[in-house]
Short mmCIF file of C-alpha atoms and ligand atoms in Angstrom, two decimals:
data_model
loop_
_atom_site.label_atom_id
_atom_site.label_comp_id
_atom_site.label_asym_id
_atom_site.label_seq_id
_atom_site.Cartn_x
_atom_site.Cartn_y
_atom_site.Cartn_z
CA MET A 1 137.88 94.91 124.70
CA ASP A 2 138.68 95.96 121.19
CA GLU A 3 136.32 97.02 118.44
CA LEU A 4 133.90 98.53 120.95
CA TYR A 5 132.51 100.66 118.12
CA LYS A 6 130.91 97.51 116.70
CA LEU A 7 128.48 97.22 119.61
CA THR A 8 124.74 97.74 119.24
CA ILE A 9 122.84 100.03 121.63
CA HIS A 10 121.41 97.14 123.62
CA GLN A 11 124.78 95.40 123.92
CA ALA A 12 126.57 98.59 124.95
CA ALA A 13 123.82 99.57 127.39
CA GLN A 14 124.15 96.25 129.17
CA LEU A 15 127.92 96.64 129.52
CA LEU A 16 127.47 100.22 130.75
CA ARG A 17 124.97 99.11 133.38
CA GLN A 18 127.30 96.31 134.51
CA ARG A 19 130.06 98.91 134.65
CA SER A 20 132.35 96.72 132.57
CA LEU A 21 132.43 99.59 130.08
CA SER A 22 132.35 103.36 130.45
CA SER A 23 130.75 105.82 128.10
CA VAL A 24 134.08 107.64 127.79
CA GLU A 25 135.73 104.41 126.56
CA LEU A 26 132.95 103.76 124.10
CA THR A 27 132.95 107.36 122.88
CA LYS A 28 136.71 107.31 122.38
CA ALA A 29 136.45 104.06 120.44
CA CYS A 30 133.93 105.62 118.05
CA LEU A 31 135.96 108.82 117.69
CA GLN A 32 139.06 106.76 116.84
CA ARG A 33 137.11 104.72 114.35
CA ILE A 34 135.90 107.94 112.71
CA GLU A 35 139.45 109.21 112.51
CA GLN A 36 140.68 105.94 111.03
CA ILE A 37 138.21 105.58 108.19
CA GLU A 38 136.64 108.96 107.47
CA SER A 39 139.09 109.79 104.70
CA LYS A 40 137.62 106.82 102.82
CA ILE A 41 133.92 107.09 103.69
CA ARG A 42 133.30 110.82 104.30
CA ALA A 43 130.12 110.20 106.25
CA CYS A 44 130.57 113.16 108.60
CA VAL A 45 130.35 116.89 108.04
CA THR A 46 131.23 117.83 111.61
CA VAL A 47 132.77 115.80 114.41
CA CYS A 48 132.76 117.32 117.90
CA PRO A 49 135.03 115.26 120.18
CA ASP A 50 135.07 117.81 123.01
CA ILE A 51 131.32 118.02 123.32
CA ALA A 52 131.00 114.23 122.99
CA LEU A 53 133.56 113.49 125.70
CA GLU A 54 131.97 116.04 128.02
CA GLN A 55 128.58 114.37 127.54
CA ALA A 56 130.16 110.94 128.00
CA LYS A 57 131.68 111.99 131.33
CA GLU A 58 128.33 113.25 132.55
CA ALA A 59 126.64 110.04 131.40
CA ASP A 60 129.24 107.99 133.25
CA ARG A 61 128.59 109.98 136.41
CA LEU A 62 124.83 109.36 136.17
CA LEU A 63 125.26 105.69 135.27
CA GLN A 64 127.69 105.11 138.12
CA SER A 65 125.53 106.83 140.71
CA GLY A 66 122.55 104.88 139.48
CA GLU A 67 120.70 108.11 138.58
CA THR A 68 120.00 106.76 135.11
CA ILE A 69 119.41 103.32 133.67
CA ASP A 70 118.24 104.64 130.35
CA PRO A 71 119.33 102.38 127.47
CA LEU A 72 120.49 105.42 125.47
CA ALA A 73 122.52 106.96 128.29
CA GLY A 74 126.17 107.26 127.36
CA ILE A 75 125.67 105.81 123.86
CA PRO A 76 127.31 107.72 120.97
CA VAL A 77 125.07 108.89 118.11
CA LEU A 78 125.59 110.73 114.82
CA ILE A 79 122.93 113.18 113.61
CA LYS A 80 121.97 114.03 110.04
CA ASP A 81 123.07 117.58 109.33
CA ASN A 82 119.56 118.95 108.73
CA ILE A 83 118.58 118.46 112.39
CA CYS A 84 119.35 121.53 114.50
CA THR A 85 121.90 121.07 117.26
CA LYS A 86 122.49 123.94 119.64
CA GLY A 87 126.09 125.14 119.40
CA ILE A 88 126.99 122.58 116.70
CA LYS A 89 127.02 123.55 113.02
CA THR A 90 123.97 122.47 111.03
CA THR A 91 124.71 122.88 107.34
CA CYS A 92 122.23 120.72 105.40
CA SER A 93 125.37 120.02 103.34
CA SER A 94 124.74 123.34 101.64
CA LYS A 95 126.95 126.34 101.02
CA MET A 96 123.91 128.35 102.07
CA LEU A 97 124.19 127.19 105.69
CA GLN A 98 127.82 126.18 105.90
CA ASN A 99 128.48 128.44 108.89
CA LEU A 100 125.13 128.19 110.64
CA ILE A 101 125.30 127.38 114.35
CA PRO A 102 121.72 127.00 115.59
CA PRO A 103 120.83 128.71 118.88
CA TYR A 104 118.47 125.85 119.80
CA ASP A 105 118.08 122.07 119.66
CA ALA A 106 115.52 120.22 117.56
CA THR A 107 112.97 118.44 119.75
CA VAL A 108 114.48 115.03 118.90
CA ILE A 109 117.88 116.31 120.09
CA LYS A 110 116.35 117.61 123.32
CA ARG A 111 114.81 114.20 123.84
CA LEU A 112 118.08 112.36 123.22
CA LYS A 113 119.93 114.76 125.51
CA ALA A 114 117.33 114.24 128.24
CA ARG A 115 118.40 110.59 128.10
CA ASN A 116 122.09 111.52 128.18
CA ALA A 117 122.94 110.48 124.65
CA VAL A 118 126.45 111.35 123.46
CA ILE A 119 126.48 113.40 120.27
CA LEU A 120 129.56 112.67 118.16
CA GLY A 121 128.75 114.99 115.28
CA LYS A 122 126.73 115.54 112.14
CA THR A 123 126.43 113.46 109.01
CA ASN A 124 126.68 114.28 105.34
CA MET A 125 123.59 114.36 103.13
CA ASP A 126 122.28 115.48 99.78
CA GLU A 127 121.91 119.26 99.96
CA PHE A 128 118.68 120.07 101.84
CA ALA A 129 117.85 116.32 101.65
CA MET A 130 117.24 116.48 97.90
CA GLY A 131 118.71 113.41 96.29
CA SER A 132 119.19 109.67 96.50
CA SER A 133 122.95 109.24 96.51
CA THR A 134 124.53 111.88 98.80
CA GLU A 135 126.35 113.14 95.71
CA ASN A 136 124.39 116.41 95.98
CA SER A 137 126.32 117.40 99.09
CA ALA A 138 128.07 120.74 98.59
CA PHE A 139 131.09 119.37 100.46
CA SER A 140 131.89 115.87 99.21
CA PRO A 141 130.05 112.71 98.25
CA THR A 142 129.87 109.92 100.86
CA ARG A 143 131.01 106.46 99.79
CA ASN A 144 129.34 103.13 100.39
CA PRO A 145 131.40 101.11 102.90
CA TRP A 146 130.53 97.93 100.95
CA ASP A 147 132.15 99.28 97.79
CA LEU A 148 133.90 102.62 97.87
CA ASP A 149 133.13 103.23 94.19
CA ARG A 150 129.41 103.12 94.90
CA VAL A 151 126.95 105.51 96.51
CA PRO A 152 125.54 104.88 99.99
CA GLY A 153 122.09 106.04 98.86
CA GLY A 154 120.53 109.25 100.06
CA SER A 155 119.71 111.66 101.22
CA SER A 156 120.69 110.27 104.67
CA GLY A 157 123.70 108.55 103.06
CA GLY A 158 126.12 109.88 105.67
CA SER A 159 124.10 108.42 108.54
CA ALA A 160 123.64 105.03 106.86
CA ALA A 161 127.27 104.73 105.75
CA ALA A 162 128.45 105.76 109.23
CA ILE A 163 126.44 103.00 110.89
CA ALA A 164 127.46 100.38 108.32
CA ALA A 165 131.09 101.36 108.96
CA ASP A 166 130.61 101.42 112.76
CA GLU A 167 131.53 105.08 113.15
CA ALA A 168 128.77 105.45 115.75
CA ILE A 169 126.42 103.10 117.57
CA TYR A 170 123.34 104.59 115.88
CA ALA A 171 122.25 107.61 113.87
CA LEU A 172 119.28 109.79 113.06
CA GLY A 173 118.15 110.45 109.50
CA SER A 174 115.23 112.17 107.85
CA ASP A 175 112.92 110.76 105.21
CA THR A 176 110.82 112.78 102.77
CA GLY A 177 110.55 110.20 100.01
CA GLY A 178 112.82 107.39 101.11
CA SER A 179 115.89 109.08 102.51
CA ILE A 180 116.15 106.85 105.57
CA ARG A 181 115.04 103.55 104.04
CA GLN A 182 116.86 103.64 100.70
CA PRO A 183 120.32 104.37 102.17
CA ALA A 184 119.65 101.85 104.97
CA GLY A 185 118.92 99.26 102.27
CA PHE A 186 122.04 100.25 100.31
CA CYS A 187 124.28 99.96 103.39
CA ASN A 188 122.88 96.81 105.08
CA VAL A 189 121.50 98.58 108.15
CA VAL A 190 118.02 99.10 109.65
CA GLY A 191 116.14 102.33 108.91
CA LEU A 192 112.66 103.34 109.95
CA LYS A 193 110.45 106.16 108.74
CA PRO A 194 107.77 106.74 111.38
CA THR A 195 104.13 107.59 110.64
CA TYR A 196 103.71 111.26 109.73
CA GLY A 197 103.10 113.01 113.06
CA ARG A 198 104.74 110.35 115.23
CA VAL A 199 108.03 112.28 115.64
CA SER A 200 108.39 116.04 116.01
CA ARG A 201 109.79 118.02 113.08
CA PHE A 202 110.59 121.01 115.26
CA GLY A 203 114.19 121.90 114.44
CA LEU A 204 114.32 119.73 111.34
CA VAL A 205 115.26 122.05 108.48
CA ALA A 206 112.16 121.86 106.29
CA PHE A 207 112.27 120.31 102.83
CA ALA A 208 108.66 119.23 102.18
CA SER A 209 106.72 119.75 105.38
CA SER A 210 103.83 117.37 104.63
CA LEU A 211 106.24 114.51 103.91
CA ASP A 212 109.30 114.94 106.19
CA GLN A 213 109.84 112.68 109.21
CA ILE A 214 112.90 112.01 111.37
CA GLY A 215 113.74 108.40 112.17
CA PRO A 216 116.40 105.98 113.46
CA ILE A 217 119.18 104.28 111.49
CA THR A 218 120.52 101.38 113.54
CA LYS A 219 122.47 98.11 113.43
CA ASP A 220 119.46 95.99 114.35
CA VAL A 221 115.72 96.09 114.99
CA THR A 222 115.98 96.07 118.78
CA ASP A 223 118.04 99.27 118.64
CA CYS A 224 115.45 100.77 116.32
CA THR A 225 112.75 100.31 118.98
CA LEU A 226 114.93 101.90 121.66
CA VAL A 227 115.52 105.02 119.59
CA LEU A 228 111.89 105.23 118.50
CA ASN A 229 110.82 105.07 122.15
CA ALA A 230 113.00 108.09 122.83
CA ILE A 231 112.10 110.37 119.92
CA SER A 232 108.36 109.71 119.44
CA GLY A 233 105.42 111.59 120.83
CA HIS A 234 103.44 114.78 120.83
CA ASP A 235 105.34 118.06 120.82
CA PRO A 236 103.69 121.39 121.55
CA MET A 237 106.27 122.93 119.19
CA ASP A 238 105.00 120.91 116.20
CA SER A 239 101.25 121.05 115.72
CA THR A 240 101.39 118.17 113.22
CA THR A 241 102.52 115.72 115.90
CA ALA A 242 99.76 113.39 117.04
CA PRO A 243 98.58 113.44 120.65
CA TYR A 244 98.58 109.62 120.83
CA PRO A 245 100.48 107.96 123.64
CA VAL A 246 103.80 106.33 122.76
CA PRO A 247 103.78 102.58 123.37
CA ASP A 248 106.91 100.77 124.52
CA TYR A 249 108.06 99.61 121.10
CA THR A 250 110.33 96.93 122.58
CA LYS A 251 107.13 95.01 123.42
CA ALA A 252 106.64 94.49 119.69
CA LEU A 253 109.76 92.34 119.57
CA VAL A 254 108.21 88.88 119.46
CA PRO A 255 109.98 86.35 117.27
CA ASP A 256 107.04 84.80 115.44
CA LEU A 257 104.53 85.93 112.88
CA LYS A 258 101.62 83.62 113.64
CA ASP A 259 98.37 84.71 112.05
CA LEU A 260 99.85 87.87 110.62
CA ARG A 261 98.50 88.69 107.17
CA LEU A 262 101.10 90.14 104.82
CA GLY A 263 100.46 91.47 101.32
CA VAL A 264 103.05 91.76 98.57
CA PRO A 265 101.86 94.41 96.08
CA ARG A 266 102.98 93.44 92.59
CA GLU A 267 103.41 97.05 91.38
CA TYR A 268 106.52 97.36 93.56
CA PHE A 269 108.34 94.76 91.49
CA VAL A 270 108.89 97.36 88.82
CA GLU A 271 110.23 97.06 85.33
CA GLY A 272 113.96 97.56 85.46
CA MET A 273 114.27 95.79 88.80
CA GLN A 274 117.49 93.80 88.95
CA PRO A 275 116.74 90.04 88.76
CA GLU A 276 119.15 89.30 91.65
CA VAL A 277 117.33 91.82 93.85
CA ARG A 278 114.01 90.21 92.96
CA ALA A 279 115.35 86.73 93.77
CA THR A 280 116.72 87.94 97.12
CA LEU A 281 113.34 89.45 97.99
CA GLU A 282 111.51 86.26 97.04
CA THR A 283 113.72 84.23 99.35
CA ALA A 284 113.10 86.71 102.18
CA ILE A 285 109.36 86.55 101.64
CA ARG A 286 109.43 82.75 101.83
CA LYS A 287 111.22 83.11 105.15
CA LEU A 288 108.34 85.25 106.45
CA GLU A 289 105.98 82.42 105.49
CA GLU A 290 108.12 79.89 107.33
CA LEU A 291 107.85 82.11 110.38
CA GLY A 292 104.09 81.75 110.35
CA ALA A 293 102.87 84.73 108.34
CA LYS A 294 100.09 84.29 105.82
CA VAL A 295 101.61 85.87 102.74
CA ASP A 296 99.51 86.90 99.77
CA THR A 297 101.64 87.65 96.72
CA ASP A 298 98.69 88.54 94.54
CA VAL A 299 97.98 92.01 95.88
CA SER A 300 97.52 95.11 93.74
CA LEU A 301 97.81 98.82 94.48
CA PRO A 302 97.00 100.17 91.01
CA HIS A 303 97.79 103.84 91.74
CA THR A 304 101.39 103.09 92.77
CA GLY A 305 102.71 104.16 89.38
CA TYR A 306 101.48 107.73 89.94
CA ALA A 307 103.35 108.19 93.21
CA LEU A 308 106.55 109.38 91.56
CA ALA A 309 104.75 112.08 89.57
CA VAL A 310 102.75 113.17 92.63
CA TYR A 311 105.88 113.36 94.73
CA TYR A 312 107.80 115.42 92.19
CA ILE A 313 105.00 118.00 92.14
CA VAL A 314 104.19 118.11 95.86
CA ALA A 315 107.74 117.94 97.27
CA PRO A 316 109.25 120.66 95.04
CA SER A 317 106.17 122.86 95.59
CA GLU A 318 106.61 122.71 99.35
CA ALA A 319 110.37 123.05 98.98
CA SER A 320 110.01 126.22 96.90
CA ALA A 321 107.99 127.78 99.73
CA ASN A 322 110.26 126.50 102.49
CA LEU A 323 113.49 127.59 100.82
CA ALA A 324 112.27 131.12 100.09
CA ARG A 325 113.60 132.05 103.53
CA TYR A 326 117.23 131.78 102.36
CA ASP A 327 117.44 135.32 101.08
CA GLY A 328 120.75 136.32 102.62
CA VAL A 329 119.04 138.62 105.12
CA LYS A 330 118.15 136.62 108.22
CA TYR A 331 120.82 133.94 108.30
CA GLY A 332 123.03 131.82 106.11
CA TYR A 333 125.19 132.80 103.18
CA SER A 334 124.78 136.39 102.04
CA TYR A 335 126.12 138.00 98.89
CA GLN A 336 127.61 141.32 99.96
CA GLU A 337 129.33 142.80 96.93
CA THR A 338 126.49 145.07 95.89
CA ASP A 339 124.28 147.89 97.18
CA ASN A 340 121.33 146.63 95.20
CA MET A 341 118.97 144.54 97.33
CA TRP A 342 117.49 142.55 94.45
CA GLU A 343 120.89 141.73 93.06
CA ALA A 344 122.03 140.66 96.53
CA MET A 345 119.09 138.27 96.90
CA GLU A 346 119.56 136.88 93.42
CA LYS A 347 123.28 136.28 93.85
CA THR A 348 122.76 134.84 97.32
CA LYS A 349 120.54 132.13 95.89
CA GLN A 350 122.62 131.68 92.77
CA ASN A 351 125.83 131.10 94.71
CA GLY A 352 124.38 129.52 97.84
CA PHE A 353 122.31 126.70 96.31
CA GLY A 354 123.51 123.75 94.24
CA ALA A 355 121.99 122.63 90.94
CA GLU A 356 119.49 120.11 92.33
CA VAL A 357 118.10 122.55 94.89
CA LYS A 358 117.66 125.18 92.16
CA ARG A 359 115.94 122.62 89.96
CA ARG A 360 113.47 121.79 92.74
CA ILE A 361 112.73 125.45 93.50
CA MET A 362 112.03 126.11 89.84
CA LEU A 363 109.83 123.02 89.47
CA GLY A 364 107.92 124.03 92.60
CA THR A 365 107.36 127.68 91.77
CA TYR A 366 106.22 126.60 88.30
CA ALA A 367 103.73 124.04 89.65
CA LEU A 368 102.34 126.63 92.08
CA SER A 369 102.12 129.54 89.66
CA ALA A 370 98.82 131.05 88.54
CA GLY A 371 97.48 129.12 85.58
CA TYR A 372 99.40 125.94 86.41
CA TYR A 373 98.31 125.46 90.01
CA ASP A 374 95.11 123.59 89.10
CA ALA A 375 96.75 121.52 86.39
CA TYR A 376 99.73 120.40 88.52
CA TYR A 377 99.57 121.05 92.25
CA LEU A 378 95.84 120.54 92.76
CA LYS A 379 95.78 117.50 90.50
CA ALA A 380 98.72 116.00 92.39
CA GLN A 381 96.96 116.54 95.71
CA LYS A 382 93.89 114.75 94.39
CA VAL A 383 95.93 111.77 93.23
CA ARG A 384 97.68 111.84 96.59
CA THR A 385 94.29 111.25 98.23
CA LEU A 386 93.61 108.34 95.87
CA ILE A 387 96.92 106.74 96.83
CA LYS A 388 96.15 107.22 100.51
CA ASN A 389 92.66 105.74 100.12
CA GLU A 390 94.05 102.75 98.28
CA PHE A 391 96.37 101.99 101.20
CA ASP A 392 93.50 102.41 103.72
CA GLU A 393 91.47 99.93 101.72
CA ILE A 394 94.22 97.31 101.43
CA PHE A 395 94.97 97.54 105.15
CA ARG A 396 91.51 96.18 105.88
CA THR A 397 92.76 92.86 104.56
CA TYR A 398 96.46 92.92 105.48
CA ASP A 399 98.35 93.79 108.65
CA ALA A 400 101.41 94.97 106.71
CA LEU A 401 102.82 95.09 103.19
CA VAL A 402 106.18 93.77 102.05
CA THR A 403 108.13 95.26 99.13
CA PRO A 404 111.69 95.81 97.96
CA THR A 405 113.26 98.97 99.42
CA SER A 406 114.88 99.75 96.09
CA PRO A 407 114.72 98.02 92.70
CA THR A 408 118.52 97.94 92.43
CA VAL A 409 121.65 97.51 94.49
CA PRO A 410 123.79 100.63 95.14
CA PHE A 411 124.89 102.21 91.89
CA LYS A 412 128.30 103.66 91.01
CA LEU A 413 129.23 107.20 91.94
CA GLY A 414 128.55 109.46 88.99
CA GLU A 415 126.32 106.91 87.26
CA ARG A 416 123.04 108.79 87.71
CA ILE A 417 124.06 112.29 88.71
CA ASP A 418 123.56 113.75 85.22
CA ASP A 419 120.25 112.00 84.71
CA PRO A 420 117.75 113.36 87.25
CA LEU A 421 114.96 111.06 86.06
CA GLN A 422 117.09 107.94 86.61
CA MET A 423 118.00 109.31 90.04
CA TYR A 424 114.33 110.00 90.89
CA LEU A 425 113.51 106.39 90.00
CA SER A 426 115.69 105.16 92.89
CA ASP A 427 112.79 105.96 95.19
CA VAL A 428 109.85 104.37 93.39
CA CYS A 429 109.31 101.87 96.20
CA THR A 430 109.65 104.31 99.08
CA LEU A 431 107.83 107.45 97.86
CA PRO A 432 104.24 106.13 98.13
CA VAL A 433 104.74 105.62 101.87
CA ASN A 434 105.46 109.33 102.48
CA ILE A 435 102.63 110.37 100.19
CA ALA A 436 100.24 108.37 102.38
CA GLY A 437 101.98 109.29 105.67
CA LEU A 438 102.56 105.65 106.64
CA PRO A 439 105.31 104.03 108.73
CA ALA A 440 107.83 101.76 106.99
CA ILE A 441 111.09 100.05 107.84
CA SER A 442 113.93 98.73 105.70
CA ILE A 443 115.90 95.74 106.93
CA PRO A 444 118.85 93.78 105.48
CA VAL A 445 117.73 90.63 103.63
CA GLY A 446 120.80 89.52 101.74
CA PHE A 447 123.23 90.40 98.99
CA ALA A 448 123.04 90.57 95.22
CA ASN A 449 126.40 90.52 93.44
CA GLY A 450 128.03 91.18 96.80
CA LEU A 451 125.97 94.31 97.51
CA PRO A 452 123.27 94.79 100.16
CA VAL A 453 119.56 94.33 99.45
CA GLY A 454 116.85 95.80 101.68
CA MET A 455 113.27 94.73 102.26
CA GLN A 456 110.65 97.33 103.08
CA ILE A 457 107.77 96.57 105.43
CA ILE A 458 104.92 99.11 105.33
CA GLY A 459 102.39 99.46 108.16
CA LYS A 460 99.08 101.09 109.01
CA PRO A 461 99.24 104.64 110.37
CA PHE A 462 100.65 104.60 113.93
CA ASP A 463 101.14 100.84 113.78
CA GLU A 464 104.93 100.86 113.96
CA GLU A 465 104.59 97.86 116.27
CA THR A 466 103.48 95.45 113.56
CA ILE A 467 106.26 96.34 111.12
CA LEU A 468 108.80 96.10 113.95
CA ARG A 469 107.44 92.68 114.84
CA VAL A 470 107.83 91.45 111.24
CA ALA A 471 111.30 92.97 111.02
CA PHE A 472 112.39 91.45 114.33
CA ALA A 473 111.09 87.96 113.58
CA TYR A 474 112.92 88.00 110.25
CA GLU A 475 116.10 89.30 111.84
CA GLN A 476 116.05 86.62 114.55
CA ALA A 477 115.86 83.93 111.88
CA THR A 478 118.70 85.29 109.73
CA ASP A 479 122.06 86.96 110.19
CA TRP A 480 122.36 89.35 107.26
CA HIS A 481 122.40 92.32 109.63
CA LYS A 482 125.52 90.95 111.29
CA ARG A 483 127.59 91.05 108.10
CA LYS A 484 130.09 93.87 108.04
CA PRO A 485 131.91 95.49 105.13
CA LYS A 486 135.69 95.19 104.91
CA ILE A 487 137.05 98.71 104.77
N1 LIG B 501 115.28 111.06 96.88
C1 LIG B 501 114.10 111.80 97.15
C2 LIG B 501 114.30 113.23 96.73
O1 LIG B 501 115.27 113.50 96.13
C3 LIG B 501 113.75 111.70 98.61
C4 LIG B 501 114.65 112.50 99.44
C5 LIG B 501 114.27 112.43 100.91
O2 LIG B 501 113.58 111.52 101.35
N2 LIG B 501 114.70 113.43 101.65
O3 LIG B 501 113.51 114.09 96.98
#
């Protein structure tokens, strides 16, 4: 069988169970694929063939003896490089951590390992997850497999590009303001940001702790449910995880939308949205209607326009606190050419962090400083509550909301990197979801000028099932997710 790397989790799991495929074969196929195309895509920061093949052998042993029938057993995965992996470098694509080998696994990694997942390596990202294009990586930008001159989105651009290019069967990303959904949309793959508190953040290098969540990036919606089943749930190591039981998300995969009430908030069709993206979304929304959903296109969330401002106060404020730990003393890069402690700390940060990270730290410390705290941080938190309340209110009428994932198709490398405001605008449609702590998924819904377009489906807190149902029904009725880039 050639092109094994193209398989989805559920396809590969079936072949593994039938023993017509081994995990070692599948793992080798992915490793070869990585070797073949990485010079073009640059989705990976670290690849660890030895560890992967060792894990694959063990998975094969368990699968063959019948000791496991887990759908993730023996399936190769790539992990965003801000998720700690014991014994495997975790760099956050930053010079600050470029030699950091964590002594422990993040909870999500423990959970994947408990199911005998095969870890191929770590994916490139915007430094400390700050960015929307993966150009802020200290190592190299990642390229969009659909057009190598364009960005894959960010900050989980490495994970999304890797899955679009079939370098692994699935990947994990993290999403603080859109970093799973926006790159998923840009690369024609499925990406889900879970409800805040659904998935443990233990071992996720913190960017903005009240917004960050880890989630799956997959080739289809079925795979998304399988990964979500594995990583969700309460964790004693993360007190912000919710004690709610984890449903079997595969049960949400029913192919019709009868009686489902969907709202389309008009504020998400922003000024500056590309007309082809709008047209693609409109066609997708009509498809949801055909599938039985009651779609209301006259919905309003009037505070949406404030989300960007709220996010760029709250996220940098939290980041400035979280990143204070990189002082060159405990771990990470350390400037050594001085006996003066203050100079050492200053130079450590100056040399260790890239421009965007420094910008965020400065914005955050400013917003939190005496005299400005009330005017910026406190005000932002109040507006955050208004945004959250507005969603609560609208969800009394609708089961889920449907919006574009991004107002544009992937832009060219270099096009926005010198214009932070333009870059920040890439996330207008995804940020409000993190501010309100809601779950949302991006799925492929077509192409505009030959480039992928994503649709975002937003759900009630802890109602991942409904957005998965909408996503699955749409996916069953279309085949956009099956289109592959020519590399
Ligand atoms: N692009 C947004 C930012 O730069 C969101 C990043 C993310 O979700 N990690 O902060």
